[in-house]
XYZ file of C-alpha atoms in Angstrom:
333
model
C -22.105 -10.790 -66.077
C -22.458 -7.140 -64.989
C -24.705 -6.479 -68.007
C -27.410 -8.821 -66.595
C -27.041 -8.064 -62.908
C -28.899 -4.731 -62.770
C -32.037 -5.797 -64.706
C -32.382 -8.909 -62.548
C -32.140 -6.865 -59.337
C -34.644 -4.325 -60.643
C -37.016 -7.091 -61.658
C -36.775 -8.637 -58.193
C -37.382 -5.293 -56.461
C -40.347 -4.439 -58.666
C -41.801 -7.865 -58.071
C -41.352 -7.507 -54.296
C -42.952 -4.042 -54.280
C -45.872 -5.340 -56.301
C -46.446 -8.154 -53.794
C -46.264 -5.758 -50.841
C -48.832 -3.432 -52.425
C -51.288 -6.235 -53.197
C -54.208 -6.366 -50.719
C -54.555 -9.421 -48.486
C -56.941 -12.105 -49.615
C -60.277 -10.957 -48.124
C -61.300 -14.596 -47.753
C -58.669 -15.128 -45.064
C -59.330 -11.957 -43.038
C -60.425 -12.295 -39.389
C -63.889 -11.034 -40.350
C -64.240 -13.598 -43.158
C -63.214 -16.449 -40.890
C -65.575 -15.302 -38.158
C -68.550 -14.992 -40.528
C -67.812 -18.343 -42.134
C -67.980 -20.094 -38.770
C -71.079 -18.192 -37.647
C -72.983 -19.032 -40.821
C -72.020 -22.706 -40.893
C -72.801 -23.318 -37.223
C -76.040 -21.347 -37.540
C -77.187 -23.549 -40.410
C -75.997 -26.901 -39.128
C -75.816 -27.002 -35.316
C -78.616 -29.180 -33.988
C -79.233 -28.155 -30.371
C -80.008 -24.421 -30.267
C -83.603 -25.069 -29.215
C -83.110 -27.656 -26.489
C -80.329 -25.528 -24.938
C -82.203 -22.251 -25.405
C -79.248 -20.656 -27.239
C -79.750 -17.415 -29.188
C -76.976 -17.815 -31.755
C -77.524 -14.422 -33.389
C -77.265 -12.653 -30.057
C -74.112 -14.337 -28.792
C -72.510 -14.052 -32.249
C -73.172 -10.309 -32.256
C -71.373 -9.922 -28.923
C -68.249 -11.669 -30.240
C -68.449 -9.994 -33.676
C -67.825 -6.636 -31.975
C -64.393 -7.947 -30.905
C -63.253 -8.834 -34.435
C -61.047 -6.385 -36.378
C -58.666 -6.514 -39.317
C -55.450 -6.111 -37.333
C -56.066 -8.784 -34.714
C -53.540 -11.597 -34.347
C -54.295 -15.261 -34.990
C -54.179 -15.855 -31.246
C -56.756 -13.118 -30.644
C -59.051 -14.501 -33.342
C -58.708 -17.988 -31.902
C -59.756 -16.708 -28.464
C -62.860 -15.030 -29.920
C -63.929 -18.144 -31.846
C -63.185 -20.352 -28.850
C -65.332 -18.148 -26.603
C -68.167 -18.267 -29.115
C -68.088 -22.046 -29.564
C -67.829 -22.704 -25.839
C -71.272 -21.171 -25.389
C -72.765 -24.123 -27.274
C -72.108 -26.146 -24.089
C -71.253 -29.212 -26.145
C -68.425 -31.678 -25.567
C -68.443 -32.544 -29.267
C -67.233 -29.048 -30.240
C -63.594 -28.421 -31.116
C -61.506 -25.743 -32.834
C -58.028 -26.707 -34.038
C -55.328 -24.243 -35.117
C -51.619 -24.995 -35.683
C -50.815 -23.421 -32.316
C -53.757 -24.453 -30.102
C -56.746 -26.723 -29.525
C -59.755 -25.335 -27.718
C -60.898 -26.958 -24.500
C -64.079 -28.999 -24.540
C -67.013 -27.942 -22.437
C -66.650 -29.901 -19.180
C -70.209 -31.091 -18.627
C -69.393 -33.109 -15.492
C -67.542 -30.603 -13.273
C -70.573 -29.630 -11.189
C -71.599 -33.231 -10.546
C -70.253 -35.760 -8.019
C -67.720 -38.268 -9.348
C -69.718 -41.278 -8.137
C -66.803 -43.549 -8.952
C -63.772 -44.660 -6.952
C -61.220 -46.691 -8.891
C -59.312 -47.846 -5.797
C -62.410 -49.197 -4.063
C -63.454 -50.957 -7.263
C -60.078 -52.704 -7.499
C -59.634 -53.522 -3.803
C -63.170 -54.529 -2.839
C -64.692 -55.974 -6.005
C -62.181 -56.834 -8.733
C -59.447 -58.151 -6.448
C -56.486 -59.844 -8.070
C -58.159 -62.583 -10.116
C -60.376 -60.665 -12.545
C -60.137 -61.075 -16.302
C -59.080 -58.392 -18.784
C -60.125 -58.140 -22.422
C -59.257 -54.890 -24.185
C -61.272 -52.244 -22.281
C -63.263 -54.829 -20.293
C -62.512 -55.952 -16.742
C -64.818 -58.702 -15.570
C -65.421 -61.464 -13.051
C -68.083 -63.172 -10.962
C -69.015 -61.464 -7.723
C -70.834 -63.175 -4.876
C -73.944 -65.304 -5.442
C -73.192 -65.988 -9.107
C -73.619 -62.378 -10.177
C -71.461 -61.207 -13.066
C -69.650 -57.882 -13.123
C -68.242 -55.997 -16.147
C -66.532 -52.618 -16.149
C -66.003 -51.257 -19.662
C -63.711 -48.229 -19.651
C -64.071 -46.877 -23.191
C -66.068 -47.553 -26.341
C -62.849 -46.665 -28.159
C -61.551 -50.092 -27.100
C -62.556 -52.398 -29.914
C -63.376 -56.086 -29.756
C -64.065 -58.975 -32.090
C -67.238 -61.053 -32.210
C -65.203 -64.004 -30.995
C -64.196 -62.014 -27.933
C -67.836 -61.148 -27.295
C -68.747 -64.829 -27.579
C -66.096 -65.670 -24.994
C -67.265 -62.898 -22.671
C -70.927 -63.847 -22.736
C -70.216 -67.584 -22.630
C -68.286 -66.901 -19.422
C -71.397 -65.312 -17.891
C -73.872 -67.859 -19.251
C -74.637 -69.182 -15.748
C -74.813 -65.792 -14.028
C -78.231 -65.116 -12.544
C -77.718 -61.376 -13.076
C -75.155 -59.015 -14.543
C -73.810 -55.640 -13.466
C -72.657 -53.574 -16.449
C -70.622 -50.684 -15.062
C -69.990 -47.880 -17.585
C -68.971 -45.191 -15.104
C -66.236 -42.863 -16.395
C -66.636 -44.249 -19.926
C -66.414 -41.082 -22.018
C -67.530 -42.693 -25.266
C -65.774 -43.726 -28.455
C -67.027 -45.736 -31.414
C -70.758 -45.913 -32.096
C -70.087 -49.155 -33.951
C -68.837 -50.706 -30.690
C -71.934 -49.348 -28.956
C -74.256 -51.108 -31.399
C -72.281 -54.355 -31.338
C -72.265 -54.580 -27.543
C -75.955 -53.685 -27.280
C -76.816 -56.414 -29.798
C -75.545 -59.015 -27.315
C -78.452 -58.208 -24.998
C -81.256 -58.419 -27.572
C -83.644 -61.289 -28.179
C -85.162 -59.902 -31.393
C -84.788 -57.117 -33.936
C -85.543 -53.845 -32.163
C -85.776 -50.165 -33.126
C -83.521 -48.463 -30.589
C -83.011 -44.879 -31.838
C -84.361 -42.294 -34.252
C -81.948 -39.714 -35.686
C -82.204 -36.698 -37.974
C -79.947 -33.836 -39.048
C -80.029 -30.046 -39.237
C -80.708 -29.031 -42.848
C -81.151 -25.245 -42.698
C -80.970 -22.052 -40.669
C -84.509 -22.286 -39.281
C -84.946 -23.535 -35.726
C -87.037 -26.487 -36.906
C -85.298 -27.235 -40.193
C -84.420 -30.893 -39.713
C -84.607 -33.726 -42.183
C -83.220 -37.063 -43.344
C -84.681 -38.891 -40.356
C -83.697 -42.538 -39.973
C -84.725 -45.297 -37.579
C -81.828 -47.300 -36.173
C -82.608 -50.939 -35.574
C -80.433 -53.649 -34.025
C -80.660 -57.422 -34.133
C -79.032 -60.130 -32.005
C -75.601 -61.061 -33.339
C -73.091 -63.722 -32.337
C -73.493 -67.083 -30.645
C -73.969 -65.938 -27.030
C -76.330 -63.343 -25.581
C -77.359 -62.243 -22.115
C -81.106 -61.956 -21.532
C -81.337 -62.164 -17.733
C -81.510 -59.042 -15.502
C -78.825 -56.402 -16.106
C -78.058 -53.493 -13.775
C -76.542 -50.623 -15.784
C -74.420 -48.202 -13.707
C -73.679 -44.678 -14.975
C -72.338 -41.353 -13.743
C -72.093 -37.912 -15.376
C -68.828 -38.802 -17.118
C -70.739 -41.254 -19.334
C -70.738 -39.270 -22.568
C -71.261 -39.601 -26.322
C -71.247 -43.299 -27.348
C -71.838 -44.307 -23.714
C -74.793 -41.948 -23.546
C -76.075 -43.592 -26.743
C -75.661 -47.086 -25.285
C -77.683 -45.987 -22.256
C -80.394 -44.658 -24.569
C -80.465 -47.996 -26.393
C -80.798 -49.833 -23.081
C -84.147 -48.110 -22.534
C -85.513 -50.357 -25.310
C -84.189 -53.564 -23.693
C -86.736 -54.827 -21.120
C -84.297 -56.671 -18.830
C -82.091 -53.577 -18.273
C -82.408 -51.454 -15.140
C -80.500 -48.152 -15.106
C -79.022 -46.983 -11.784
C -76.895 -44.112 -10.478
C -76.549 -40.641 -11.990
C -77.872 -39.081 -15.206
C -75.451 -39.609 -18.086
C -73.435 -36.692 -19.440
C -75.255 -36.396 -22.759
C -73.705 -35.881 -26.164
C -76.428 -37.179 -28.452
C -75.287 -35.587 -31.710
C -72.810 -36.863 -34.264
C -70.141 -34.197 -34.889
C -69.120 -33.166 -38.400
C -65.920 -31.387 -39.477
C -65.456 -28.123 -41.351
C -62.535 -25.927 -42.381
C -62.254 -22.155 -42.078
C -60.813 -20.072 -44.969
C -57.534 -19.806 -43.054
C -57.234 -23.602 -42.797
C -58.253 -24.053 -39.168
C -60.476 -27.061 -38.525
C -63.564 -27.164 -36.327
C -66.393 -29.556 -35.571
C -69.772 -29.521 -33.883
C -72.907 -31.651 -33.504
C -75.100 -31.680 -36.599
C -77.566 -34.488 -35.802
C -80.075 -35.318 -33.080
C -80.955 -38.706 -31.596
C -84.129 -39.745 -29.800
C -85.310 -42.836 -28.008
C -88.229 -44.483 -29.846
C -90.683 -42.677 -27.542
C -89.284 -39.284 -28.625
C -86.869 -38.372 -25.806
C -83.964 -36.195 -27.055
C -80.814 -37.736 -25.546
C -78.503 -34.706 -25.897
C -78.779 -33.619 -22.253
C -78.336 -37.108 -20.820
C -80.444 -40.085 -19.781
C -81.931 -40.060 -16.268
C -81.671 -43.377 -14.404
C -84.552 -45.528 -13.227
C -83.101 -45.176 -9.723
C -81.091 -42.009 -9.016
C -78.626 -41.697 -6.146
C -75.021 -40.770 -5.352
C -72.294 -42.808 -3.694
C -72.729 -42.917 0.092
C -69.720 -41.176 1.758
C -70.030 -43.392 4.850
C -69.935 -46.559 2.754
C -66.966 -45.169 0.834
C -65.081 -44.698 4.097
C -65.793 -48.332 4.881
C -64.506 -49.377 1.477
C -67.802 -50.092 -0.299
C -69.351 -48.759 -3.493
C -73.063 -47.978 -2.986
C -73.788 -48.417 -6.696
C -72.428 -51.962 -6.790
C -73.930 -52.843 -3.412
C -77.399 -51.711 -4.506
C -77.047 -53.603 -7.796
C -76.046 -56.766 -5.920
C -79.053 -56.362 -3.632
C -81.458 -56.013 -6.536
C -80.021 -59.055 -8.309
C -79.813 -61.271 -5.215
């Protein structure tokens, strides 16, 4: 046994020394990770122009902070700071020890939504619930729907039941306030219930190169009526700044539906579809790589302005009334 012990130990020590003298993989250095992100975002991010962002300039500022001996936490903070300047709620950076915070697009805007007043004054105790939908008839045969998230799925049978229920309503209030988005598929399926014919509702393209105007692969998105029940009488669409992503897209689609009237606050935006990438060190990140426009060419990234813009009335709130719903009821009466 002793005859073999020494060679094995020496072999282990030599092997360990060899590993310790080997240089680190340059592909996983802080500099390599930083440059990988900068190049990919520079080539693929779709909203530099509309947001007036000079990517080279802000990247240069953060590049000066990157060095070989920085910790993972320090590198994460640099990349997080850089990505935050895109001012985009569809941007994320994920490391094993942290997730960056989304840009909070709504913080400087009024809430324009009061859950307690909605429940006490309008929904009451006898409303119906279906997945993310709360709905009932309000006074004078006017229907009311609050949909909390496009992440809440539904079947076509459920949509038939919902719109059959409102078949006799002379008008409908569709309240999407505080709906932060979710599935675009749910957006298209709900919007189709308000159509009377096949309609082009959006035009989208994607960033294909580093140049400011290098976009391609444009597609027109058309929807057709689906299901057995549809609603084609007047609809009052209510939004606030927390209406983001898929909800922003639904609002854009509504601009192509003649019997929709959009009230309240400008939506929060989020008109690009995010795509995912991986850094050399294994961290994941995503950002918007497409653009969407209404058929008349309006870029929806910064939000959709309403046909009638106003905020909740503080005096009415004190009295227990929601000015958005009250104005919608007045217009539908």
